[in-house]
PDB file of C-alpha atoms and ligand atoms in Angstrom:
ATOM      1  CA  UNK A  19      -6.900  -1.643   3.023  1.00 37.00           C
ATOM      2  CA  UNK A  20      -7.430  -2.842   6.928  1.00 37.00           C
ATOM      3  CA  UNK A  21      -6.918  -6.262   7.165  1.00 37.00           C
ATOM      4  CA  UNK A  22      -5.654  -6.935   3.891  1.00 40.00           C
ATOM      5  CA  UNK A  23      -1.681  -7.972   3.124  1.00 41.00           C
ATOM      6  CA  UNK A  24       0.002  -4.977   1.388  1.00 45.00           C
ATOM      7  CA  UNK A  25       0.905  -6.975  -1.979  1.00 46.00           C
ATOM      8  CA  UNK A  26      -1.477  -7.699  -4.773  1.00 45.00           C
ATOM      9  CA  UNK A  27      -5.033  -7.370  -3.616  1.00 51.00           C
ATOM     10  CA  UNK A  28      -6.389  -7.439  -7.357  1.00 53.00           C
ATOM     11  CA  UNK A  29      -9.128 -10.017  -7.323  1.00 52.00           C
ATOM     12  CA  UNK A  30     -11.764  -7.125  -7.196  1.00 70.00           C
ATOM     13  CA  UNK A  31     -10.214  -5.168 -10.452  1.00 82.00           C
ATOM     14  CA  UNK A  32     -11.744  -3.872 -12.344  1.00 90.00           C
ATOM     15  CA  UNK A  33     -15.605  -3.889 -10.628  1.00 88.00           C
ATOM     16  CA  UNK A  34     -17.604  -4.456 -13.492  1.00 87.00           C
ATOM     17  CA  UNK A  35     -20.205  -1.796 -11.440  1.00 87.00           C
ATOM     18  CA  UNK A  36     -17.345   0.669 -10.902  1.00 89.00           C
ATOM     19  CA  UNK A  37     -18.334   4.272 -12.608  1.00 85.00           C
ATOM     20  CA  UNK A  38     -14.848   5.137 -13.667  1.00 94.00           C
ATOM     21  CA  UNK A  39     -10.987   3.992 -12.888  1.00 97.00           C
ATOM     22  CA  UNK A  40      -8.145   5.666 -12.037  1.00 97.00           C
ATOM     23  CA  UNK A  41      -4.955   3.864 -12.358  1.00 98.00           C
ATOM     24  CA  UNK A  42      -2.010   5.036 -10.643  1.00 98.00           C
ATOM     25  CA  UNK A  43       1.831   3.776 -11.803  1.00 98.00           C
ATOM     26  CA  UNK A  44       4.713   4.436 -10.166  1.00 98.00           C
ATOM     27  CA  UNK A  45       8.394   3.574 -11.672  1.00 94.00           C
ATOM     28  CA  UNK A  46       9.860   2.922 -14.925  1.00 88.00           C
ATOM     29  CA  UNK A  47      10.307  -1.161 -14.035  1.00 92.00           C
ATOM     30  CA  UNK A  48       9.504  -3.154 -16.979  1.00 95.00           C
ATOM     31  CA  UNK A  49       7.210  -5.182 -14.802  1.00 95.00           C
ATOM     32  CA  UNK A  50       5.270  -2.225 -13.311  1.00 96.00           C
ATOM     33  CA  UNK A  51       4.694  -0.884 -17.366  1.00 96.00           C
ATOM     34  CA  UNK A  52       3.716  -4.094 -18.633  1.00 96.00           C
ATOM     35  CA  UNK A  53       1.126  -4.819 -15.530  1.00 96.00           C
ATOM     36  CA  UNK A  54       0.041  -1.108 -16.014  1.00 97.00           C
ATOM     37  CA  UNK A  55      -0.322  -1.798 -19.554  1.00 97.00           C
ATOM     38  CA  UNK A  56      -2.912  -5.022 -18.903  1.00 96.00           C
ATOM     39  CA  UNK A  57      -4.805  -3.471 -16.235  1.00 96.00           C
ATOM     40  CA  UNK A  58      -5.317  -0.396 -18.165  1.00 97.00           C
ATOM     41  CA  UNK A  59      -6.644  -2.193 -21.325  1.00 96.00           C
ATOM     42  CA  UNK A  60      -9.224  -4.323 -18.590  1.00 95.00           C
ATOM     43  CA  UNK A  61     -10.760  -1.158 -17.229  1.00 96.00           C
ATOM     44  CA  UNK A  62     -11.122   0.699 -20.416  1.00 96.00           C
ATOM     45  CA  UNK A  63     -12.887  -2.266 -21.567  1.00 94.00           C
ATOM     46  CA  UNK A  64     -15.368  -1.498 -19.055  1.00 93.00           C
ATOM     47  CA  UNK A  65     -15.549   1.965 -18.473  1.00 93.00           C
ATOM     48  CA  UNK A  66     -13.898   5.721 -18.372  1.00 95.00           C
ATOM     49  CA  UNK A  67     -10.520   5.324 -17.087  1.00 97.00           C
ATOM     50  CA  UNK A  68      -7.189   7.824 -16.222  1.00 97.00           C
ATOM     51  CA  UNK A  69      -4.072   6.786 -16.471  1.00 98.00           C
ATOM     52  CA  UNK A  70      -1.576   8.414 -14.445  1.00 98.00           C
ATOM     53  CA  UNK A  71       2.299   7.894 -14.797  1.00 98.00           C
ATOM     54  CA  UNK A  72       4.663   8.700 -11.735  1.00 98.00           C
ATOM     55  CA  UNK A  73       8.536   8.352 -11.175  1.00 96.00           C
ATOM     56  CA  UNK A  74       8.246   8.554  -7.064  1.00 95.00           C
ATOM     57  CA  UNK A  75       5.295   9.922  -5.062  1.00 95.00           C
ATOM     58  CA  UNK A  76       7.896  11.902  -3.515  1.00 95.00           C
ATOM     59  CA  UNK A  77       8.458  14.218  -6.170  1.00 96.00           C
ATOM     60  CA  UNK A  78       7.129  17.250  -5.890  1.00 97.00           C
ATOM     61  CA  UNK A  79       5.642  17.311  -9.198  1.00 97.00           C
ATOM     62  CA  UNK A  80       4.848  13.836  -9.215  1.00 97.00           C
ATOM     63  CA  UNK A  81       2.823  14.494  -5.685  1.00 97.00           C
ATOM     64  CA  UNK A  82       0.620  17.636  -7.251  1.00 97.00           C
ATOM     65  CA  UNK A  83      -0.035  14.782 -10.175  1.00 97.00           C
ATOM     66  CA  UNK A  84      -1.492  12.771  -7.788  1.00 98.00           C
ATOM     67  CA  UNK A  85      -3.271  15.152  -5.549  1.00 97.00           C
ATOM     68  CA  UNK A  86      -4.698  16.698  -8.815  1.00 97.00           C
ATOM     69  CA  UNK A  87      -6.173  13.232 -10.335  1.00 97.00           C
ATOM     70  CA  UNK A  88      -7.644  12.309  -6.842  1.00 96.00           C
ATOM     71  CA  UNK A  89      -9.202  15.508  -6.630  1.00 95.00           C
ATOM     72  CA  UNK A  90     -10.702  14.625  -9.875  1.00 94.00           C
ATOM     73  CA  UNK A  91     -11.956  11.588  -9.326  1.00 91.00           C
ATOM     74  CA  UNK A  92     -15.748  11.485  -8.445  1.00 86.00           C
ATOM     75  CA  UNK A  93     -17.467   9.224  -6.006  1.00 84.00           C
ATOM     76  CA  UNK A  94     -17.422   5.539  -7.419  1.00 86.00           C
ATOM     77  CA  UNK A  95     -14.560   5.833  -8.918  1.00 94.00           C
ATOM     78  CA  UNK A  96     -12.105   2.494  -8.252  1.00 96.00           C
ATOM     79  CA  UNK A  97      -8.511   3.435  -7.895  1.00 97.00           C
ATOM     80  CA  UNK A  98      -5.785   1.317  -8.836  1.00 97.00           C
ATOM     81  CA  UNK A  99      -1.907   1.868  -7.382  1.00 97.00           C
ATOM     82  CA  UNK A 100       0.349   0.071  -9.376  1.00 97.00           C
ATOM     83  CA  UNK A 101       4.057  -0.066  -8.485  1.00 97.00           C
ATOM     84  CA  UNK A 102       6.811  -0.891  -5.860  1.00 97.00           C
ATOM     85  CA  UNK A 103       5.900  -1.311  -2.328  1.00 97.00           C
ATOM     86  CA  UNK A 104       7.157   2.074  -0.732  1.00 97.00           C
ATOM     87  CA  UNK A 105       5.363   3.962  -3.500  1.00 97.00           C
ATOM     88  CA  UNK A 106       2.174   1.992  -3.249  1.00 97.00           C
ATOM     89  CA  UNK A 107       1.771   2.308   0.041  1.00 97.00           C
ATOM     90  CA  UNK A 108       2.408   6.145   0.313  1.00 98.00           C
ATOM     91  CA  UNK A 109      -0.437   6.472  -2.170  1.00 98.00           C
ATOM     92  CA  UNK A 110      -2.758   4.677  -1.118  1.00 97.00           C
ATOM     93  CA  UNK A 111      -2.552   6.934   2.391  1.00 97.00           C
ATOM     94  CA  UNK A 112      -2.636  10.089   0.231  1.00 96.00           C
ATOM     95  CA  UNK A 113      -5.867   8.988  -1.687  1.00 96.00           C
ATOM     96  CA  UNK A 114      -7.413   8.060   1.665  1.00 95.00           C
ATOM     97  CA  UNK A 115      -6.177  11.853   3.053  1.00 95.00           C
ATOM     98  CA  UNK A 116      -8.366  13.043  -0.727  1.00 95.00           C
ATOM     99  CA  UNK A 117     -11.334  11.285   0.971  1.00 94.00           C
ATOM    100  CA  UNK A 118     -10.862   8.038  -0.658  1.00 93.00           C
ATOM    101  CA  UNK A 119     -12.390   4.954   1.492  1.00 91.00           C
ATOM    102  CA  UNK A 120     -10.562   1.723   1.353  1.00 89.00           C
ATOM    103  CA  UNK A 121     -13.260  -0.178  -0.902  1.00 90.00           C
ATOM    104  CA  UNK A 122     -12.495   2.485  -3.875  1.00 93.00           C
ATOM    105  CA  UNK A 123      -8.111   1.240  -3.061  1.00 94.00           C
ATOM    106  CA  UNK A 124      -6.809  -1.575  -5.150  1.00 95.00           C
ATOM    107  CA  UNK A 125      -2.810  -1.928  -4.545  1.00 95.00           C
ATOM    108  CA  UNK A 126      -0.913  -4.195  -6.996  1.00 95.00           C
ATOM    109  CA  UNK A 127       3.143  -4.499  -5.625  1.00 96.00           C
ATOM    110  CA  UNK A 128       5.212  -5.432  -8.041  1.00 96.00           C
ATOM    111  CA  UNK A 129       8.482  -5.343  -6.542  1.00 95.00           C
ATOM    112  CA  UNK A 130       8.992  -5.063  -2.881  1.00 95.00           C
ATOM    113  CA  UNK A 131      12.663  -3.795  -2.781  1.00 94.00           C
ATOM    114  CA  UNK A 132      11.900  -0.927  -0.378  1.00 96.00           C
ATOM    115  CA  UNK A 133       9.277  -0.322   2.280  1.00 98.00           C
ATOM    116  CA  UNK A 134       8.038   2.975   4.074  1.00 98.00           C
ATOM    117  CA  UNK A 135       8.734   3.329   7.487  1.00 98.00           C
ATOM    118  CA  UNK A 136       7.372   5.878  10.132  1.00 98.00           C
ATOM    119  CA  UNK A 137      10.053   6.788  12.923  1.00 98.00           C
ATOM    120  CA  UNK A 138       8.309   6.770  16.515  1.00 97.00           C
ATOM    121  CA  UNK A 139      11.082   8.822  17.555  1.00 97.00           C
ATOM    122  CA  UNK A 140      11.773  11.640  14.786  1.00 98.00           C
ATOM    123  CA  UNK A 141       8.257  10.915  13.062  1.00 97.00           C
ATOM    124  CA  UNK A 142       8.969  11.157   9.642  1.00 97.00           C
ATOM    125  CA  UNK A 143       8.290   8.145   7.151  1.00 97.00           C
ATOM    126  CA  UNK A 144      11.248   6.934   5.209  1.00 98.00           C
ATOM    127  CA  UNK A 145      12.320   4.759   2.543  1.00 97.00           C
ATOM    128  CA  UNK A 146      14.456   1.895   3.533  1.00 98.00           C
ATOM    129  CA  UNK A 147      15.127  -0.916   1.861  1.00 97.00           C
ATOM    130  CA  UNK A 148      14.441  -3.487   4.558  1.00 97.00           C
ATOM    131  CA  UNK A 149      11.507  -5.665   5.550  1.00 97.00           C
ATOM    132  CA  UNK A 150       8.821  -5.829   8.714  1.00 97.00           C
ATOM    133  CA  UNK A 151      10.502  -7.851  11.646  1.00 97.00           C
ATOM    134  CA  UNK A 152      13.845  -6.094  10.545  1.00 97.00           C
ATOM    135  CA  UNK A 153      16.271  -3.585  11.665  1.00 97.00           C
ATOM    136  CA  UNK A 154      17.492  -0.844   9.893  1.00 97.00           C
ATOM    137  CA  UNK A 155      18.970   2.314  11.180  1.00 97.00           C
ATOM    138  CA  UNK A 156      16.679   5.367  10.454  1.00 97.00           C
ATOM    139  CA  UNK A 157      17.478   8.036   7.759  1.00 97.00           C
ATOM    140  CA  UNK A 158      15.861  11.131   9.949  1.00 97.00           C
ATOM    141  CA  UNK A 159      17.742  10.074  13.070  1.00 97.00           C
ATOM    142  CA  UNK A 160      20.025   7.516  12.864  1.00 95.00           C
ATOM    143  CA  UNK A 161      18.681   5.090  15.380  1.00 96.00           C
ATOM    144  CA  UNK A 162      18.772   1.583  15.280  1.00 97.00           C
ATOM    145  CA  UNK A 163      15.081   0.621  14.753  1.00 97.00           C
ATOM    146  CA  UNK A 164      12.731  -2.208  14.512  1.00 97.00           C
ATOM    147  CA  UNK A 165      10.131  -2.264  11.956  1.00 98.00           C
ATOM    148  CA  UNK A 166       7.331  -3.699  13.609  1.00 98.00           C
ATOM    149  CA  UNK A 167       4.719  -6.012  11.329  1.00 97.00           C
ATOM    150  CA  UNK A 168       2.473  -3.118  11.637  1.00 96.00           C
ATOM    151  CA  UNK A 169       1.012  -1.198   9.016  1.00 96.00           C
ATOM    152  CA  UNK A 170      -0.271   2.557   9.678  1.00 96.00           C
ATOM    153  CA  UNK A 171      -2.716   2.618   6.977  1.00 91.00           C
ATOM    154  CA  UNK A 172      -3.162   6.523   7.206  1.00 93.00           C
ATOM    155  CA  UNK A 173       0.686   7.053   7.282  1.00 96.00           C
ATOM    156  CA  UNK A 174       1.161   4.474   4.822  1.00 97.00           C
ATOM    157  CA  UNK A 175       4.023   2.765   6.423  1.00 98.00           C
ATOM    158  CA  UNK A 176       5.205   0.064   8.803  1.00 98.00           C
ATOM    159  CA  UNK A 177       5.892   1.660  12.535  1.00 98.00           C
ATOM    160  CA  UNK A 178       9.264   1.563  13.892  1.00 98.00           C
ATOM    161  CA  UNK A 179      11.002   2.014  17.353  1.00 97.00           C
ATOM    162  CA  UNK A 180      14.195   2.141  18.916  1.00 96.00           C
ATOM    163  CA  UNK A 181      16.082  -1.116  19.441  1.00 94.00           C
ATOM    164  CA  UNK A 182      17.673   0.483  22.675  1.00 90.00           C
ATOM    165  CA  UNK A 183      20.764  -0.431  21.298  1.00 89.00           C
ATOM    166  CA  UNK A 184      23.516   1.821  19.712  1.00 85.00           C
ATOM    167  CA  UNK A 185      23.572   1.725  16.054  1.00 80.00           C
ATOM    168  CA  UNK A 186      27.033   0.739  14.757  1.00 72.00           C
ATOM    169  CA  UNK A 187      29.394   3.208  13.222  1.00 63.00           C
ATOM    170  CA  UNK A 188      29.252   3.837   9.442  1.00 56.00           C
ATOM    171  CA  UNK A 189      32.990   2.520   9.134  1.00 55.00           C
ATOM    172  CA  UNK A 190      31.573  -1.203  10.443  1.00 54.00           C
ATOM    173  CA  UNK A 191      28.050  -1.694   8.827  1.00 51.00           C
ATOM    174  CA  UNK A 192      27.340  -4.099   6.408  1.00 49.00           C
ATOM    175  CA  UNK A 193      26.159  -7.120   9.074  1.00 47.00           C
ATOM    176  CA  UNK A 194      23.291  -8.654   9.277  1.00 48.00           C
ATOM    177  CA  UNK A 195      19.458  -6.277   9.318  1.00 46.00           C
ATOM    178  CA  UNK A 196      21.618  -3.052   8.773  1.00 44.00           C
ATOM    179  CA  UNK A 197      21.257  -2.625   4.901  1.00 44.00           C
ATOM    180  CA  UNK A 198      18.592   0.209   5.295  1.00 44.00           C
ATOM    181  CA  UNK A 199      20.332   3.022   3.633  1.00 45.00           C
ATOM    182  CA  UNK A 200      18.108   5.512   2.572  1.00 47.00           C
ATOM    183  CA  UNK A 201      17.158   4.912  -1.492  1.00 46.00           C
ATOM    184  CA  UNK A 202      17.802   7.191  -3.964  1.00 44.00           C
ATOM    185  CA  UNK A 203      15.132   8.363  -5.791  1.00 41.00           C
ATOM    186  CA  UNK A 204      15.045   7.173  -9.492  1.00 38.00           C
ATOM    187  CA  UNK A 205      15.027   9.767 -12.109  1.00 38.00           C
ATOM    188  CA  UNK A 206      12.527  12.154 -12.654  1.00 37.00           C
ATOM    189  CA  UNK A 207      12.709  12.341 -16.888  1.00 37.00           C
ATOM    190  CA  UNK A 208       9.526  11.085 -17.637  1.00 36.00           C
ATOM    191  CA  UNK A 209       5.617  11.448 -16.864  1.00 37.00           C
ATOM    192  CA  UNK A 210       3.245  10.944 -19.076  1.00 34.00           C
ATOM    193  CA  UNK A 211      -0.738  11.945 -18.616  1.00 35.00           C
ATOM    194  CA  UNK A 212      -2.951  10.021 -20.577  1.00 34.00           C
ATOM    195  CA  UNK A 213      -7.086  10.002 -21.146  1.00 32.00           C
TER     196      UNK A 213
HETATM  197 ZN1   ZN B  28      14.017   8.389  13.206  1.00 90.87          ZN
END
């Protein structure tokens, strides 16, 4: 993924010399299941292919999903993460953790509502709903950060430090760059395992 933009880097799927696909989708967005549904149909045209189905890449089960099918992909295998930009990007460092290298990583964003973040100062990575070159004050620690147009590819987020200034009370936010509540997860109901 060095070097690349984080949104849509598709022109390579499927690799017509790929030995098998695995296509990761994450959220229940119509767009996400129809693009998951045309991808899917491309690769089986060309070879074995795994379909895997997550809510959030947070989710505990949804996570052992994931760590399971990368564990069970063998060595030319091409990987496709389908979904919204947090989720994309915090798969795409877990299947490079599983010993996938960047060549075997096709991301395709379809909606870029939220956007992991790593925390210089409490070091976690958190969903906010902001964008690079904005500021948002952190979930772990409250801060007032600035994401910095820096991807950590093995964290799988955008780094983030401390403004210096004092984040403004709960009672008066709502201005401008300080919309970066902490998301919700969606549900959990459904997952689906398929081939
Ligand atoms: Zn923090």
């Amino acid at each position: 993924m060095s070097g690349s933009a984080p949104h849509g880097r598709v022109a390579e799927w499927p690799d017509p010399a790929a030995g098998s696909f695995l296509i990761v989708s994450v959220g229940a967005d119509p767009v996400t299941a129809a693009r998951t549904a045309g991808r899917t149909a491309d690769a089986e045209a060309i070879g074995s292919t795994r379909l895997v189905v997550l809510d959030d890449v947070d989710h505990p089960a949804d996570a052992a999903a994931l760590a399971d099918a990368l564990a069970a992909a063998r060595t030319g295998v091409r990987i496709l993460l389908l979904g919204g930009r947090y989720d994309v990007l915090q798969a795409a460092a877990r299947a490079r953790e599983a010993g996938a290298i960047p060549a075997e990583i096709t991301l395709e964003t379809t909606h870029a509502v939220d956007l992991p973040v790593y925390c210089a100062h409490c070091r976690g990575t958190h969903r906010v709903a902001a964008d690079p070159g904005e500021r948002v004050l952190c979930p772990g620690c409250a801060r007032l950060l600035e994401i910095h147009d820096h991807l950590a590819g093995t964290l799988g987020a955008f780094l983030a430090s401390d403004t210096g200034e004092a984040p403004v009370r709960a009672g008066d936010r709502g201005g401008p760059g300080l919309g970066g509540a902490e998301l919700d997860g969606a549900g959990h109901g459904d997952r689906a395992f398929v081939g």
